[in-house]
Coordinates of N, CA and C in Angstrom, one line a residue:
X1 N 19.9 70.3 0.3 CA 18.6 70.7 1.3 C 19.7 71.6 2.5
X2 N 19.6 72.7 2.8 CA 20.2 73.1 4.4 C 21.7 73.2 4.2
X3 N 22.2 74.0 5.0 CA 24.1 74.3 5.0 C 24.4 72.8 5.1
X4 N 25.6 72.7 4.0 CA 26.6 71.3 3.8 C 27.9 71.6 5.1
X5 N 27.7 72.9 5.6 CA 28.8 72.8 6.4 C 28.5 72.4 8.0
X6 N 26.9 71.4 8.1 CA 26.4 71.8 8.6 C 26.5 70.1 8.4
X7 N 26.9 69.3 9.2 CA 27.1 68.0 9.0 C 26.5 67.0 10.4
X8 N 24.9 66.2 10.0 CA 24.3 65.6 11.3 C 24.7 64.6 11.2
X9 N 25.5 64.0 12.2 CA 25.7 63.0 12.0 C 25.0 62.1 13.0
X10 N 24.4 60.9 12.6 CA 23.4 60.5 13.9 C 23.5 58.7 13.9
X11 N 25.5 58.6 13.5 CA 26.3 57.5 14.3 C 27.1 57.9 15.8
X12 N 27.1 59.4 16.2 CA 27.2 59.7 17.3 C 26.2 59.6 18.3
X13 N 24.9 59.8 17.4 CA 24.0 59.8 18.3 C 23.7 58.2 19.1
X14 N 23.7 57.2 18.1 CA 23.6 56.0 18.4 C 24.7 55.7 19.9
X15 N 25.8 56.0 19.9 CA 27.2 56.0 21.1 C 26.5 56.7 21.9
X16 N 26.0 57.9 22.2 CA 25.1 58.6 23.1 C 24.7 57.8 23.9
X17 N 23.4 57.7 22.6 CA 22.5 56.4 23.6 C 22.9 55.1 24.6
X18 N 23.6 54.7 24.1 CA 24.2 53.7 24.6 C 25.1 53.7 25.9
X19 N 25.6 54.9 25.7 CA 26.5 55.2 27.2 C 26.0 55.9 28.0
X20 N 24.5 56.7 27.4 CA 23.9 57.5 28.8 C 22.5 57.1 29.1
X21 N 22.1 56.6 28.3 CA 20.7 55.6 29.1 C 20.8 54.4 29.9
X22 N 20.0 54.8 31.3 CA 20.6 53.4 32.1 C 19.6 52.3 31.1
X23 N 20.6 51.4 31.7 CA 20.2 49.7 31.3 C 19.0 49.3 32.8
X24 N 17.9 48.9 31.8 CA 16.7 48.4 32.4 C 16.5 47.4 32.9
X25 N 16.0 46.4 33.7 CA 15.8 45.1 33.3 C 14.1 45.2 33.6
X26 N 13.5 44.5 32.5 CA 11.9 44.5 32.9 C 11.9 42.8 33.8
X27 N 11.5 42.8 34.7 CA 11.6 41.9 35.4 C 9.7 40.6 35.1
X28 N 9.9 40.3 33.9 CA 8.9 39.5 33.4 C 8.2 38.3 34.6
X29 N 7.4 38.1 34.7 CA 6.4 36.7 35.4 C 7.4 35.4 34.4
X30 N 8.1 34.4 35.3 CA 8.0 33.3 34.6 C 7.7 32.7 33.8
X31 N 7.7 32.6 32.7 CA 6.8 32.4 31.5 C 6.0 31.2 31.9
X32 N 5.0 30.8 32.7 CA 4.7 29.8 33.8 C 5.0 28.9 32.7
X33 N 5.7 27.8 33.8 CA 6.1 26.3 33.0 C 4.9 25.8 32.2
X34 N 4.2 26.7 31.2 CA 2.6 25.9 31.1 C 3.4 26.2 29.7
X35 N 3.2 24.6 29.2 CA 3.4 24.3 27.8 C 2.5 24.3 26.9
X36 N 2.2 24.5 26.3 CA 0.4 24.7 25.2 C 0.6 23.5 23.9
X37 N -0.3 23.1 24.3 CA -0.6 21.6 22.8 C -2.2 22.3 22.1
X38 N -2.4 20.7 21.2 CA -4.0 21.3 20.8 C -3.8 19.5 20.6
X39 N -5.7 19.8 20.9 CA -5.8 18.0 21.3 C -7.0 18.7 20.5
X40 N -7.2 17.7 19.6 CA -8.5 17.2 18.9 C -9.1 15.7 18.9
X41 N -10.1 15.9 19.6 CA -11.1 14.6 19.7 C -12.5 14.6 18.9
X42 N -12.5 13.2 18.9 CA -13.7 13.1 17.4 C -14.7 12.0 18.4
X43 N -16.0 12.7 18.5 CA -16.9 12.5 19.5 C -17.8 10.8 18.9
X44 N -18.1 9.9 19.4 CA -19.1 9.1 18.6 C -20.6 9.4 18.0
X45 N -21.1 11.0 18.3 CA -21.9 11.5 18.4 C -21.7 12.6 16.9
X46 N -20.8 12.3 16.6 CA -20.6 13.2 15.0 C -19.9 14.4 15.4
X47 N -19.7 14.5 16.3 CA -19.1 15.8 16.9 C -17.6 16.0 17.0
X48 N -17.5 16.7 17.3 CA -15.6 17.3 17.1 C -15.2 18.5 18.4
X49 N -14.3 18.1 19.2 CA -13.8 19.2 20.1 C -12.3 19.9 19.6
X50 N -11.9 20.9 19.3 CA -10.6 21.2 19.4 C -10.6 22.3 20.4
X51 N -9.6 21.7 21.2 CA -8.5 22.8 22.4 C -7.4 23.0 22.2
X52 N -7.0 24.2 22.7 CA -5.3 24.7 23.3 C -5.4 24.8 24.3
X53 N -4.3 23.5 24.8 CA -4.3 23.3 26.6 C -3.5 23.9 26.8
X54 N -3.0 24.3 27.8 CA -1.8 24.7 28.7 C -1.4 24.0 29.5
X55 N -0.3 23.3 29.8 CA -0.3 22.5 31.1 C 0.7 23.3 31.9
X56 N 0.8 22.9 33.2 CA 1.5 23.4 34.2 C 1.6 22.3 35.3
X57 N 2.8 21.7 35.4 CA 2.6 20.5 36.0 C 2.1 19.6 35.6
X58 N 1.0 19.0 36.2 CA 0.1 17.5 35.4 C -1.8 18.5 35.5
X59 N -1.7 19.8 35.7 CA -2.9 20.2 36.0 C -2.9 20.8 34.1
X60 N -4.3 20.8 33.5 CA -4.5 21.3 32.3 C -5.7 22.0 32.4
X61 N -5.9 23.4 31.1 CA -6.7 24.2 31.1 C -6.6 24.4 29.5
X62 N -8.0 25.3 29.1 CA -7.7 25.5 27.8 C -9.3 25.7 27.4
X63 N -9.3 26.5 26.2 CA -10.0 26.8 25.3 C -10.1 26.3 24.4
X64 N -11.1 26.4 23.9 CA -11.3 26.0 22.2 C -13.4 26.0 21.9
X65 N -13.3 25.1 20.8 CA -14.7 24.8 19.8 C -15.0 23.5 19.9
X66 N -16.3 23.4 19.8 CA -17.1 22.2 19.9 C -18.2 22.6 18.4
X67 N -17.7 21.6 17.3 CA -18.4 21.5 16.1 C -19.5 20.0 16.1
X68 N -20.8 20.5 15.4 CA -21.3 19.2 14.9 C -22.4 20.2 14.3
X69 N -22.8 19.0 13.2 CA -23.9 19.5 12.6 C -23.7 20.7 12.0
X70 N -22.9 21.1 11.5 CA -22.6 22.5 11.0 C -22.9 23.9 11.9
X71 N -22.7 23.2 13.2 CA -22.9 24.6 14.4 C -21.5 24.2 15.3
X72 N -21.4 25.3 16.0 CA -19.9 25.8 16.2 C -20.2 26.2 17.9
X73 N -19.9 26.2 18.7 CA -19.7 26.5 20.3 C -18.4 26.8 20.8
X74 N -18.3 27.7 21.4 CA -16.9 27.7 22.3 C -17.0 26.7 23.8
X75 N -16.0 26.0 23.7 CA -15.9 25.5 25.2 C -15.2 25.4 26.0
X76 N -14.5 25.2 27.3 CA -13.8 25.3 28.5 C -13.5 24.0 28.7
X77 N -11.8 23.6 29.1 CA -11.8 22.5 29.7 C -10.6 22.5 30.8
X78 N -10.5 21.7 31.6 CA -10.0 21.6 32.6 C -9.6 20.2 32.7
X79 N -8.7 19.9 33.3 CA -8.4 18.5 33.6 C -6.7 18.1 33.8
X80 N -6.7 17.1 34.3 CA -5.1 16.6 34.3 C -4.6 15.6 33.7
X81 N -3.2 15.3 33.9 CA -2.2 14.4 33.4 C -1.3 13.6 33.7
X82 N -1.7 12.4 34.1 CA -1.1 11.5 35.3 C -0.8 10.2 34.3
X83 N 0.8 10.0 34.2 CA 1.2 9.1 33.5 C 0.8 9.1 32.0
X84 N -0.2 8.0 31.7 CA -0.7 8.5 30.1 C -1.8 8.1 30.6
X85 N -2.4 8.9 31.5 CA -4.2 9.0 31.8 C -4.7 10.6 31.7
X86 N -5.4 10.5 30.8 CA -5.8 12.3 30.6 C -6.9 12.0 30.9
X87 N -7.5 12.9 32.1 CA -9.0 13.4 32.7 C -9.4 14.4 31.9
X88 N -10.1 14.8 31.4 CA -10.6 16.1 31.0 C -12.2 16.1 31.5
X89 N -12.2 17.9 31.8 CA -14.0 18.4 31.8 C -13.9 19.4 30.9
X90 N -15.0 19.4 29.7 CA -15.2 20.3 28.8 C -17.1 20.4 29.0
X91 N -17.0 22.1 28.9 CA -18.1 22.5 29.5 C -18.2 23.7 28.3
X92 N -19.4 23.4 27.6 CA -19.8 24.0 26.8 C -20.3 25.4 27.3
X93 N -20.6 26.6 26.5 CA -21.9 27.7 27.2 C -23.3 27.1 27.0
X94 N -23.4 26.3 26.4 CA -24.9 25.8 27.0 C -24.8 25.0 27.8
X95 N -23.6 25.0 29.0 CA -24.5 24.5 30.0 C -23.6 22.5 29.7
X96 N -23.6 22.3 28.6 CA -23.3 20.8 28.5 C -22.0 20.2 29.3
X97 N -22.1 19.4 29.7 CA -20.5 19.2 30.6 C -20.5 17.8 29.5
X98 N -18.7 17.3 29.4 CA -18.2 16.2 28.9 C -17.0 15.8 30.2
X99 N -17.5 14.4 30.1 CA -16.1 14.2 31.1 C -15.5 13.1 30.6
X100 N -14.2 13.4 30.1 CA -13.9 12.1 29.3 C -12.3 11.5 29.8
X101 N -12.0 10.2 30.0 CA -11.6 9.5 30.6 C -10.6 8.5 29.2
X102 N -9.2 9.7 28.7 CA -8.6 9.0 27.9 C -7.3 8.3 28.1
X103 N -6.6 7.6 27.3 CA -5.2 6.9 27.5 C -4.8 7.7 26.3
X104 N -3.5 8.0 26.5 CA -2.8 8.2 25.5 C -1.3 7.9 24.9
X105 N -1.5 7.4 23.8 CA -0.1 6.5 23.2 C 0.3 7.1 22.3
X106 N 1.5 7.9 22.4 CA 2.1 8.9 21.3 C 1.5 10.0 21.1
X107 N 1.3 10.2 20.3 CA -0.1 11.9 19.9 C -1.6 11.2 20.0
X108 N -1.6 9.9 20.0 CA -2.9 9.2 19.6 C -3.9 9.3 21.5
X109 N -4.9 9.6 21.2 CA -5.7 9.4 22.4 C -7.3 8.8 22.3
X110 N -7.7 7.9 23.9 CA -8.4 7.1 23.1 C -9.4 6.9 24.4
X111 N -10.5 6.8 24.5 CA -11.2 6.7 26.0 C -12.9 7.0 25.9
X112 N -13.5 6.7 26.9 CA -14.6 6.8 27.4 C -15.0 8.5 27.7
X113 N -16.2 9.0 27.4 CA -17.1 10.0 27.9 C -18.1 9.8 28.5
X114 N -18.4 10.9 29.1 CA -20.0 11.2 29.4 C -20.2 12.4 29.0
X115 N -21.5 12.5 28.9 CA -22.0 13.5 27.9 C -23.4 14.0 29.2
X116 N -23.3 15.2 29.6 CA -24.2 15.6 30.8 C -25.1 17.2 30.3
X117 N -26.7 16.7 30.1 CA -27.0 18.0 29.7 C -27.5 18.8 30.7
X118 N -28.2 19.8 30.5 CA -28.2 20.8 31.8 C -29.5 20.4 32.8
X119 N -30.0 19.4 32.0 CA -31.3 18.7 32.7 C -30.7 17.4 33.5
X120 N -29.7 17.4 33.4 CA -28.4 15.9 34.3 C -29.0 14.8 33.4
X121 N -29.5 14.8 32.4 CA -29.1 13.4 31.3 C -28.3 13.1 31.2
X122 N -27.7 11.8 31.2 CA -26.3 11.6 30.7 C -26.1 10.2 29.2
X123 N -25.4 10.8 28.7 CA -25.1 9.6 27.4 C -23.9 9.3 27.5
X124 N -23.1 8.0 27.3 CA -22.0 7.9 27.1 C -21.0 7.8 25.4
X125 N -20.2 7.7 25.6 CA -19.5 7.7 23.9 C -18.1 6.9 24.3
X126 N -17.6 7.0 23.5 CA -16.5 6.6 22.8 C -15.6 8.2 21.9
X127 N -14.2 8.5 22.4 CA -13.8 9.7 22.1 C -12.6 8.9 21.6
X128 N -11.9 9.6 19.9 CA -11.1 9.0 20.0 C -10.2 10.2 19.4
X129 N -8.8 11.0 19.1 CA -8.1 12.0 18.6 C -6.7 11.9 18.5
X130 N -6.3 13.2 18.3 CA -4.4 13.5 18.4 C -4.5 14.2 19.5
X131 N -3.3 14.3 19.8 CA -2.7 15.4 21.1 C -1.4 15.7 20.2
X132 N -1.2 16.9 19.8 CA -0.3 17.6 19.6 C 0.6 18.3 20.8
X133 N 1.8 18.3 21.2 CA 2.2 19.3 22.3 C 3.6 19.6 21.5

């Protein structure tokens, strides 16, 4: 195919590019010292919350799902970690609020929560789960 007297060597092209293209540095924002982790919580009312959390300093935020009785709803979480004390507020799309006060030991978490429905009624319960950092 074509004239064998014409030899197109791509090796020299690579060298040309290496020598003649400006080196560029893309300044990426520092990957916020935000470590991601997974938190799964079983609530006393047979529901379950799965979250992906980002941590910057002692502050936490994340998204996930809440599952109960074959239903799933998206949730948003914010909170803080101070020592082994995890305080977390989880809000559902249907305006249900869950406030957790948990103790962390290794990857296990255990503690109390209060559930506040859109009408302001409160229920209390116990949550336990696993936090994989």
